[in-house]
Coordinates of C-alpha atoms in Angstrom, one line a residue:
M1 CA 32.2 158.4 19.9
K2 CA 35.3 157.6 22.2
G3 CA 35.9 154.1 20.7
H4 CA 35.2 155.0 17.3
H5 CA 38.2 157.5 17.9
K6 CA 40.2 154.6 19.0
Q7 CA 39.6 152.3 15.9
S8 CA 40.2 155.4 13.6
S9 CA 43.6 155.9 14.9
V10 CA 44.2 152.2 15.0
L11 CA 43.2 152.2 11.2
T12 CA 45.1 155.3 10.4
A13 CA 48.1 153.9 11.5
L14 CA 47.7 150.7 9.2
L15 CA 46.8 152.6 6.3
K16 CA 50.3 154.1 6.4
H17 CA 51.3 151.0 6.1
D18 CA 49.5 149.8 3.6
I19 CA 48.4 147.1 6.1
V20 CA 44.5 148.4 5.0
T21 CA 43.1 150.2 2.2
K22 CA 40.9 153.6 2.5
D23 CA 38.1 151.5 0.7
T24 CA 38.3 148.6 3.8
I25 CA 38.0 151.1 6.7
D26 CA 34.0 151.6 6.7
T27 CA 33.6 148.1 5.9
I28 CA 36.0 147.0 9.1
S29 CA 34.3 149.9 11.6
A30 CA 30.9 148.8 10.4
D31 CA 31.7 144.8 10.7
F32 CA 33.2 145.7 14.1
L33 CA 30.3 146.6 15.5
Q34 CA 28.3 143.6 15.0
Q35 CA 31.2 142.1 17.4
A36 CA 31.8 141.4 21.4
K37 CA 35.5 141.0 21.1
P38 CA 38.3 143.4 21.1
F39 CA 39.5 145.5 18.1
I40 CA 42.4 144.3 17.8
R41 CA 41.5 140.7 17.7
F42 CA 38.6 141.3 15.5
L43 CA 41.3 142.6 13.0
I44 CA 43.5 139.3 13.2
E45 CA 40.4 136.6 13.6
D46 CA 38.1 138.3 11.2
K47 CA 40.0 140.5 9.2
N48 CA 42.5 138.1 8.5
L49 CA 45.8 140.7 9.4
N50 CA 49.0 139.6 10.5
A51 CA 49.4 139.6 14.5
N52 CA 52.9 140.5 14.1
S53 CA 52.5 143.2 11.7
I54 CA 50.0 145.0 13.8
A55 CA 51.8 145.2 16.5
T56 CA 55.2 146.3 14.7
I57 CA 53.5 149.0 12.9
L58 CA 51.4 150.1 16.3
S59 CA 54.5 150.1 18.4
R60 CA 56.1 152.6 15.7
S61 CA 53.0 154.5 15.5
F62 CA 52.3 155.2 18.7
G63 CA 55.9 155.2 20.5
F64 CA 55.4 152.4 23.0
P65 CA 57.9 149.9 23.6
L66 CA 57.4 146.2 21.6
I67 CA 57.8 143.1 23.9
D68 CA 58.2 139.4 22.8
L69 CA 56.1 137.6 25.4
N70 CA 57.5 134.2 24.1
A71 CA 61.1 135.3 25.6
F72 CA 59.8 136.8 28.9
D73 CA 60.2 135.4 31.8
S74 CA 56.6 134.5 33.8
T75 CA 58.5 134.5 37.3
M76 CA 58.8 137.9 36.8
I77 CA 55.0 138.7 37.3
P78 CA 54.2 139.5 40.7
E79 CA 51.8 137.7 42.1
G80 CA 49.9 139.9 44.6
I81 CA 48.6 141.9 41.7
R82 CA 47.2 139.0 39.5
N83 CA 43.5 139.8 39.1
E84 CA 41.8 137.8 36.7
K85 CA 38.7 139.8 36.5
L86 CA 40.8 142.7 35.5
I87 CA 43.1 140.6 33.3
R88 CA 40.2 139.0 30.9
K89 CA 38.2 142.5 31.1
H90 CA 40.8 144.4 29.1
N91 CA 43.2 141.5 27.4
A92 CA 46.0 143.3 29.4
L93 CA 48.4 141.6 31.9
P94 CA 50.8 143.4 34.6
L95 CA 54.4 142.1 33.8
F96 CA 56.8 143.2 35.9
L97 CA 57.7 146.0 38.6
R98 CA 60.7 148.7 37.8
G99 CA 61.0 150.8 40.7
K100 CA 57.3 151.5 41.7
V101 CA 56.1 151.3 38.6
L102 CA 53.9 148.3 36.9
F103 CA 54.7 147.8 33.3
V104 CA 51.2 146.4 31.8
A105 CA 51.2 144.2 28.0
M106 CA 48.5 145.2 25.9
S107 CA 47.9 144.4 22.3
D108 CA 45.5 147.9 21.9
P109 CA 47.8 151.0 22.8
T110 CA 44.4 153.1 22.5
N111 CA 43.0 151.1 25.7
L112 CA 43.9 153.6 27.9
D113 CA 41.4 152.8 30.1
A114 CA 42.7 149.8 30.8
L115 CA 45.7 151.4 32.5
E116 CA 44.0 153.4 34.4
D117 CA 41.6 150.6 35.9
I118 CA 44.8 148.4 36.5
Q119 CA 46.5 151.7 38.6
F120 CA 43.4 152.3 40.6
N121 CA 43.1 148.5 41.3
T122 CA 47.2 148.1 42.1
G123 CA 48.2 151.1 44.0
F124 CA 51.1 151.2 41.4
P125 CA 51.7 153.9 38.2
T126 CA 51.2 151.9 35.4
E127 CA 53.7 151.8 31.8
L128 CA 52.5 150.2 28.3
V129 CA 54.3 148.0 26.4
L130 CA 53.0 146.6 23.3
T131 CA 53.1 143.1 22.2
N132 CA 51.3 140.6 19.8
D133 CA 47.8 140.0 20.4
Q134 CA 47.6 135.9 19.7
S135 CA 51.0 135.9 22.0
L136 CA 49.3 137.9 24.6
Q137 CA 46.1 135.6 24.7
L138 CA 48.1 132.4 24.9
F139 CA 50.5 134.0 27.9
I140 CA 47.5 135.2 29.5
D141 CA 45.5 131.7 29.3
K142 CA 49.2 130.2 30.7
I143 CA 49.9 132.5 33.7
L144 CA 46.1 132.2 34.9
E145 CA 45.6 128.4 34.4
E146 CA 49.2 128.0 36.4
E147 CA 47.6 130.1 38.8
S148 CA 44.5 128.2 39.5
D149 CA 46.6 124.9 39.5
A150 CA 49.5 126.1 41.4
L151 CA 48.4 124.6 44.7
D152 CA 49.3 126.1 48.3
I153 CA 50.9 123.2 49.9
T154 CA 50.3 124.5 52.9
D155 CA 46.5 124.0 52.5
I156 CA 47.0 119.9 52.3
D157 CA 46.2 118.1 55.1
A158 CA 48.5 115.1 55.3
A159 CA 46.0 112.9 56.5
E160 CA 43.6 113.6 53.3
L161 CA 46.7 113.6 51.0
A162 CA 45.6 112.9 47.5
G163 CA 47.2 110.2 45.3
I164 CA 47.8 107.7 47.9
D165 CA 45.1 105.2 48.9
V166 CA 46.0 103.8 51.8
E167 CA 43.3 101.2 52.0
E168 CA 43.3 100.1 48.4
E169 CA 47.4 99.7 49.2
R170 CA 46.7 97.4 52.3
K171 CA 44.7 95.2 50.5
E172 CA 46.9 94.9 47.6
D173 CA 49.7 93.7 50.1
D174 CA 48.6 91.2 53.0
N175 CA 51.9 91.7 54.7
A176 CA 51.7 95.6 55.3
T177 CA 51.7 96.6 58.6
G178 CA 48.3 97.0 59.3
D179 CA 45.2 97.9 61.5
K180 CA 44.3 101.5 63.1
E181 CA 48.0 101.8 64.9
D182 CA 49.5 102.2 61.5
A183 CA 47.4 105.2 60.6
P184 CA 49.9 107.6 62.8
I185 CA 52.1 106.5 60.5
V186 CA 50.7 107.3 57.3
V187 CA 49.6 111.0 58.4
Y188 CA 53.2 111.4 59.5
I189 CA 55.2 110.0 56.5
N190 CA 52.7 112.1 54.2
K191 CA 53.6 115.2 56.5
I192 CA 57.6 114.3 55.8
L193 CA 56.7 114.5 52.1
L194 CA 54.6 117.6 52.0
D195 CA 57.2 119.5 54.0
A196 CA 60.0 118.0 51.8
I197 CA 58.1 120.0 48.5
R198 CA 57.6 123.0 50.6
K199 CA 61.1 123.4 51.3
G200 CA 62.4 122.5 47.4
A201 CA 64.1 119.3 49.1
S202 CA 65.4 117.2 46.2
D203 CA 66.0 114.1 48.4
L204 CA 65.0 112.5 51.3
H205 CA 66.9 110.2 53.6
F206 CA 65.7 107.8 56.2
E207 CA 68.2 106.7 58.4
P208 CA 68.1 103.6 61.1
Y209 CA 70.7 103.7 63.4
E210 CA 71.3 101.5 67.0
K211 CA 69.8 103.8 69.2
S212 CA 68.4 106.5 67.2
Y213 CA 66.9 107.6 63.9
R214 CA 67.0 110.4 61.7
I215 CA 65.1 111.8 58.4
R216 CA 67.4 114.2 56.5
F217 CA 66.5 116.8 53.5
R218 CA 69.0 117.6 50.5
V219 CA 68.2 121.2 50.2
D220 CA 70.1 123.1 47.7
G221 CA 72.5 120.3 47.4
I222 CA 73.2 120.1 51.3
L223 CA 72.1 117.7 53.6
T224 CA 70.0 118.8 56.6
E225 CA 68.6 116.7 59.4
M226 CA 64.9 117.8 59.4
A227 CA 63.2 114.9 62.2
K228 CA 64.3 112.6 64.9
P229 CA 61.2 110.1 65.4
P230 CA 61.9 107.2 67.9
V231 CA 63.8 104.4 66.6
S232 CA 61.0 102.1 67.9
L233 CA 59.0 103.0 64.7
A234 CA 62.0 102.3 62.0
S235 CA 60.7 98.8 60.6
R236 CA 57.1 100.5 60.3
M237 CA 58.5 103.4 58.2
A238 CA 60.4 101.4 55.9
A239 CA 57.5 98.8 55.6
R240 CA 55.2 101.8 54.7
L241 CA 57.2 103.2 52.2
K242 CA 57.6 100.4 50.7
V243 CA 54.1 99.9 50.2
M244 CA 53.7 103.3 48.7
S245 CA 56.6 102.5 46.6
K246 CA 54.8 98.8 45.3
L247 CA 57.9 97.2 46.5
D248 CA 58.2 93.4 48.6
I249 CA 58.0 94.5 52.4
A250 CA 59.0 90.9 53.2
E251 CA 62.1 91.4 51.6
R252 CA 64.6 93.0 53.7
R253 CA 68.1 91.4 52.9
V254 CA 68.7 93.1 49.6
P255 CA 67.7 96.3 47.9
Q256 CA 65.2 97.7 46.0
D257 CA 64.0 100.5 43.5
G258 CA 60.6 101.7 43.2
R259 CA 58.6 104.8 42.4
I260 CA 55.8 106.7 44.1
K261 CA 53.6 109.0 42.3
L262 CA 51.8 112.0 44.4
A263 CA 49.1 113.8 43.2
L264 CA 48.9 117.4 44.7
S265 CA 45.9 118.1 42.5
K266 CA 44.2 117.2 39.3
K267 CA 47.0 118.6 37.1
K268 CA 50.0 118.3 39.4
S269 CA 52.0 115.9 40.5
I270 CA 55.3 114.8 42.2
D271 CA 57.5 111.5 41.4
F272 CA 59.5 109.9 44.1
R273 CA 62.5 107.7 43.0
V274 CA 62.6 105.2 46.0
S275 CA 66.2 103.3 46.7
T276 CA 66.0 101.2 50.0
L277 CA 69.1 99.9 51.4
P278 CA 69.7 96.7 53.8
T279 CA 72.2 98.5 56.8
M280 CA 73.3 97.1 60.0
W281 CA 70.4 98.5 62.2
G282 CA 67.6 98.2 59.3
E283 CA 66.7 99.5 55.7
K284 CA 67.9 102.7 54.8
V285 CA 65.1 104.3 52.4
V286 CA 66.4 107.5 49.9
M287 CA 63.9 109.1 48.0
R288 CA 64.4 111.5 44.9
I289 CA 62.0 114.3 44.4
L290 CA 61.4 113.9 40.3
D291 CA 59.4 117.4 39.7
S292 CA 58.7 117.5 35.9
S293 CA 58.7 121.7 36.0
S294 CA 62.3 121.6 36.5
A295 CA 62.8 120.4 32.6
M296 CA 60.6 123.5 31.7
L297 CA 62.6 125.8 33.2
G298 CA 64.1 127.4 30.2
I299 CA 67.3 127.8 29.0
E300 CA 67.2 131.3 30.5
M301 CA 66.8 130.2 34.1
L302 CA 69.8 128.2 34.3
G303 CA 72.3 130.4 34.7
Y304 CA 74.3 130.4 31.0
E305 CA 76.4 132.9 30.3
P306 CA 75.4 134.6 27.0
A307 CA 78.2 133.7 25.0
Q308 CA 77.8 129.8 26.9
K309 CA 73.8 130.3 25.9
K310 CA 74.7 130.9 22.1
I311 CA 77.4 127.9 21.7
Y312 CA 74.9 125.6 23.2
M313 CA 71.8 126.7 21.2
E314 CA 73.5 126.8 18.0
A315 CA 74.8 123.0 18.8
L316 CA 71.6 122.2 19.7
E317 CA 70.1 123.6 15.8
Q318 CA 72.7 121.4 14.3
P319 CA 71.5 118.3 12.0
Q320 CA 73.9 116.0 13.7
G321 CA 77.1 115.8 16.0
M322 CA 77.4 114.9 19.6
I323 CA 76.7 117.5 22.6
L324 CA 78.0 115.9 25.8
V325 CA 77.2 117.3 29.5
T326 CA 79.7 116.4 32.3
G327 CA 79.9 116.7 36.0
P328 CA 79.2 114.7 39.6
T329 CA 76.0 113.0 40.6
G330 CA 73.5 116.4 41.4
S331 CA 75.2 119.0 39.3
G332 CA 72.0 119.3 36.8
K333 CA 73.3 117.5 34.3
T334 CA 69.7 115.9 33.7
V335 CA 68.1 119.3 33.9
S336 CA 70.4 120.6 31.1
L337 CA 69.9 118.2 28.5
Y338 CA 66.0 117.7 29.4
T339 CA 66.3 121.7 28.6
G340 CA 67.9 121.0 25.4
L341 CA 65.5 118.0 24.8
N342 CA 62.5 120.4 25.2
I343 CA 63.5 123.2 22.4
L344 CA 64.1 120.3 20.4
N345 CA 60.9 118.7 20.6
T346 CA 58.6 119.2 18.3
E347 CA 56.4 117.5 15.7
E348 CA 59.0 117.4 12.7
R349 CA 61.6 115.4 15.1
N350 CA 61.4 112.1 16.1
I351 CA 63.5 112.0 19.6
S352 CA 64.6 108.7 21.2
T353 CA 65.8 108.4 24.7
A354 CA 67.7 105.7 26.6
E355 CA 68.1 106.2 30.8
D356 CA 68.7 104.5 34.0
P357 CA 66.4 105.4 35.3
V358 CA 63.8 107.6 33.6
E359 CA 63.8 110.4 36.0
I360 CA 61.5 113.0 34.5
N361 CA 58.2 112.0 31.8
L362 CA 58.6 114.4 28.6
D363 CA 55.8 114.0 26.5
G364 CA 56.2 113.9 22.8
V365 CA 59.8 112.4 23.6
N366 CA 60.0 108.3 23.1
Q367 CA 61.7 107.7 26.7
V368 CA 63.0 103.9 27.3
Q369 CA 64.2 102.2 30.5
I370 CA 67.1 100.5 30.6
N371 CA 66.9 96.9 32.2
V372 CA 70.1 95.1 32.0
R373 CA 68.3 92.1 33.6
A374 CA 66.1 91.7 30.9
G375 CA 68.5 92.5 28.4
L376 CA 67.7 95.9 27.7
T377 CA 71.2 97.6 27.8
F378 CA 72.4 101.3 26.8
P379 CA 74.0 99.4 23.4
N380 CA 70.8 97.4 22.8
A381 CA 68.7 100.7 23.0
L382 CA 71.0 102.8 20.6
R383 CA 71.1 99.8 18.1
S384 CA 67.1 99.8 18.3
F385 CA 66.7 103.5 18.1
L386 CA 68.9 103.4 14.8
R387 CA 66.9 101.6 13.2
Q388 CA 63.4 103.5 13.9
D389 CA 64.1 106.6 11.9
P390 CA 65.4 108.9 14.7
D391 CA 66.5 112.7 14.2
I392 CA 67.5 112.8 17.8
V393 CA 68.8 110.4 20.5
M394 CA 69.7 111.2 24.3
V395 CA 71.8 108.6 26.0
G396 CA 72.0 108.7 29.7
E397 CA 75.3 108.2 30.6
I398 CA 78.5 106.6 28.3
R399 CA 79.5 103.8 30.6
D400 CA 81.3 101.7 28.4
L401 CA 82.9 101.4 24.8
E402 CA 80.6 99.6 23.3
T403 CA 78.1 102.4 24.2
A404 CA 80.4 105.1 22.9
E405 CA 80.9 103.5 19.6
I406 CA 77.7 103.4 18.7
A407 CA 76.7 107.0 20.0
I408 CA 79.6 108.4 18.0
K409 CA 78.7 105.9 15.0
A410 CA 74.9 108.0 15.3
A411 CA 76.3 111.4 16.0
Q412 CA 78.7 110.5 12.4
T413 CA 75.4 109.4 10.5
G414 CA 73.1 112.4 10.4
H415 CA 71.8 112.1 14.0
L416 CA 72.4 114.4 16.9
V417 CA 73.2 112.7 19.9
L418 CA 73.0 113.9 23.7
S419 CA 74.5 112.4 26.3
T420 CA 76.3 112.6 29.6
L421 CA 80.0 111.4 31.3
H422 CA 81.2 111.8 34.6
T423 CA 84.1 113.7 34.6
N424 CA 85.5 116.9 36.2
S425 CA 86.2 119.3 33.4
A426 CA 85.4 119.5 29.3
S427 CA 89.2 118.6 28.8
E428 CA 88.8 115.2 30.8
T429 CA 86.1 114.4 28.8
L430 CA 87.5 114.3 25.7
T431 CA 90.7 111.9 26.8
R432 CA 88.2 109.7 29.0
L433 CA 86.5 108.4 25.4
L434 CA 90.2 107.8 24.2
N435 CA 90.9 105.6 27.6
M436 CA 87.6 104.2 26.7
G437 CA 89.2 103.0 23.5
V438 CA 87.6 105.8 21.2
P439 CA 90.0 105.8 18.4
S440 CA 91.2 109.9 18.1
Y441 CA 89.6 110.6 14.9
N442 CA 86.1 109.7 16.4
V443 CA 86.3 111.6 18.8
A444 CA 87.7 114.5 17.1
S445 CA 84.8 114.2 14.2
S446 CA 82.1 113.5 16.2
V447 CA 82.1 115.7 19.5
S448 CA 80.5 119.4 18.7
I449 CA 80.4 120.9 22.2
I450 CA 81.3 119.8 25.6
I451 CA 79.3 121.3 28.8
A452 CA 80.9 121.0 32.2
Q453 CA 79.1 122.0 35.2
R454 CA 78.3 122.5 38.7
L455 CA 75.3 123.8 41.2
A456 CA 76.1 126.8 43.0
R457 CA 73.5 128.0 45.7
R458 CA 72.3 131.0 45.0
L459 CA 72.2 134.2 47.5
C460 CA 69.1 135.3 49.3
N461 CA 68.7 138.8 48.0
R462 CA 66.9 139.7 51.0
C463 CA 69.3 139.1 53.5
K464 CA 72.9 139.1 51.8
V465 CA 75.2 141.7 53.1
E466 CA 78.5 142.9 51.6
D467 CA 81.6 141.0 52.0
V468 CA 84.9 142.7 52.3
V469 CA 87.9 140.8 51.1
P470 CA 91.6 142.1 50.4
T471 CA 92.4 142.9 47.1
A472 CA 95.6 140.5 47.2
E473 CA 93.2 138.0 48.5
L474 CA 90.9 138.5 45.8
E475 CA 93.9 137.9 43.2
K476 CA 95.2 134.7 44.5
Q477 CA 91.5 133.4 44.0
G478 CA 92.0 134.5 40.1
F479 CA 89.9 137.4 40.0
T480 CA 90.9 139.5 36.4
A481 CA 92.2 142.7 36.6
L482 CA 89.3 143.9 35.1
Q483 CA 86.5 142.2 37.6
L484 CA 88.8 144.1 40.2
S485 CA 87.9 147.1 38.9
N486 CA 84.6 146.9 39.8
I487 CA 83.6 144.6 42.3
Q488 CA 81.8 143.9 45.0
L489 CA 81.0 140.9 46.6
F490 CA 78.2 139.5 49.2
K491 CA 77.9 136.8 51.9
P492 CA 75.2 134.9 53.3
V493 CA 73.2 135.9 56.6
G494 CA 70.0 133.9 56.9
C495 CA 66.7 134.8 57.3
E496 CA 62.9 133.4 57.5
Q497 CA 62.9 132.8 53.5
C498 CA 65.9 131.1 52.9
T499 CA 68.0 128.3 54.3
G500 CA 71.3 129.8 55.9
G501 CA 71.5 132.6 53.3
Y502 CA 71.0 130.8 50.4
K503 CA 67.9 130.1 48.1
G504 CA 67.9 128.0 44.9
R505 CA 70.7 127.4 42.9
V506 CA 72.6 128.6 39.5
G507 CA 74.3 126.8 36.7
V508 CA 78.2 127.4 36.9
Y509 CA 79.6 126.2 33.3
E510 CA 82.3 125.5 31.0
V511 CA 81.2 125.6 28.0
I512 CA 83.7 124.3 25.2
K513 CA 83.0 124.2 21.4
I514 CA 85.3 122.0 19.7
S515 CA 87.5 123.9 17.1
D516 CA 89.9 122.6 14.2
K517 CA 92.8 123.3 16.5
M518 CA 91.2 121.2 19.3
S519 CA 90.7 118.6 17.0
S520 CA 94.2 118.6 15.8
I521 CA 95.4 118.2 19.6
I522 CA 92.7 115.0 20.1
M523 CA 94.5 113.6 16.9
E524 CA 98.0 113.8 18.1
G525 CA 97.2 112.3 21.3
G526 CA 97.2 115.5 23.5
N527 CA 96.4 115.6 27.0
S528 CA 93.7 116.8 28.8
M529 CA 96.0 119.6 29.9
D530 CA 97.1 120.3 26.6
I531 CA 93.1 120.5 25.8
A532 CA 92.5 122.8 28.6
Q533 CA 95.4 125.5 27.6
Q534 CA 93.9 125.6 24.1
C535 CA 90.5 126.2 25.7
Q536 CA 92.1 129.4 27.6
R537 CA 94.0 130.5 24.3
E538 CA 90.6 130.1 22.5
G539 CA 88.7 132.6 25.7
Y540 CA 86.6 129.8 27.1
N541 CA 86.0 129.8 30.5
N542 CA 86.9 126.9 33.0
L543 CA 84.6 125.9 35.8
R544 CA 86.4 128.3 38.2
Q545 CA 86.3 131.3 36.1
S546 CA 83.2 130.7 35.8
G547 CA 82.2 130.9 39.3
L548 CA 84.1 133.7 40.0
E549 CA 82.4 135.9 37.3
K550 CA 78.6 134.6 39.2
A551 CA 80.3 136.2 42.7
H552 CA 81.4 138.9 40.8
Q553 CA 77.6 139.3 39.6
G554 CA 76.3 138.9 43.2
V555 CA 74.3 135.2 42.5
T556 CA 76.6 133.6 45.2
S557 CA 79.2 134.0 47.3
L558 CA 82.9 133.4 47.0
A559 CA 82.8 130.8 49.8
E560 CA 80.3 128.8 47.7
I561 CA 82.4 129.0 44.5
N562 CA 85.2 127.8 46.1
R563 CA 83.1 124.9 47.6
V564 CA 81.9 123.7 44.2
T565 CA 85.0 124.4 42.1
S566 CA 88.7 124.1 42.8
A567 CA 90.9 126.6 43.1

């Protein structure tokens, strides 16, 4: 009878909103008794009722808040309380903790037994938030699948690391350093690679010198020495890395480029881009870690301010035009572009990219690796794209006039073009195109938005402390009067969970939408300073101002903003 009462209260709410009729209520109740699925799912799957409509009506009728899981950041889900048995049993997902209250997403507001069960098992008081049942099922599947795939890398034995078949590699190359004496080198390098992944490094440097050898990791943009193996191992370590990268180990006089694919599990793998360089005392090897999950972060995780995100999203929705991302190497340009491509990557669109090199593989996107020696250059790739019915084109970098002209032509003829340039600010990007030789009217008519960016290290939330800075100094740094009226800055300390007081990075952005006035300045031959002044008049924050806002929000420190932006 208790279950029947729950069904009746749901049906009564749906009846008031004409989703069901009085004539069908008895039939629905009778049919449900023959099912072994949750009542809300039964209504959607067996009675063809709309999942969104049901969620909205139940939210209004029972007074519980409604949440859109498509816009929810899954990293907020507390890891220690994900109990798959409970989640599957109740079709209920613990979402986040606020204070000591655990908020639980459910599609059935009458299933209070679930809240009691979750509260008993977790020890936290629970609150219900309603959501679309179909979205809830997909989200639960995604979270639990990620959790089963998420490998605790600390459990991996470097000597048995998947994805590197040592014996097979030795058979393939007779010149490989061999025999049992190399086993320690194999294990040692596997351990180094695992350590780099654990620490969240972006690059590894293996560097030989006359009397020493060092290995450095770049973590959160900063290089740190991690190991100093004996210099006598330099040549054997370089040979091992070259074997793994399928490079010619006998060639030590010229640079080589290769890749390593490291399988951590059946579904999780990490790619390394490998570059060797002959130096005075041996071959320096630099490896860049290419983790495809970085391209799937979602725009909410990148650090755009709401107004900046709105400009970027609106530009992505346009059928044509050019989106340019600019900044130095390592400033996150690739992730910004790939995030945009992921948003655009639907069945209805044909997306092609020309990259040098292709860093991250995107399913559903036609990615072309530039090969200058074979004649496959950026201009040639772009010309081919335009003959292949494209909707969206991404050019890894605009390096010369020929590439710029073809990209601009594509942007003017019904295609959305995304690309990068190496300049210091948004305004300088426009003048860079003009200096390449692109006519001003083409620049003014084709460029939609420009994003200049840097990456700043995030303060560790566990150990950061307040940073007291005199008001006069803050004014000198560039903080506005509004910011100074309510300001609390923080500085790094350092703990066992971070690196020098910082953990992770956040983007600092200058996002400029090209206005009619800016187009006029370009057409009239204005310089980057004229354009920058117009950007300020139109209320766009430059990189420095955006960085100070990040410090004002407590995301990073003033010292870090001073490091990545100019005062």
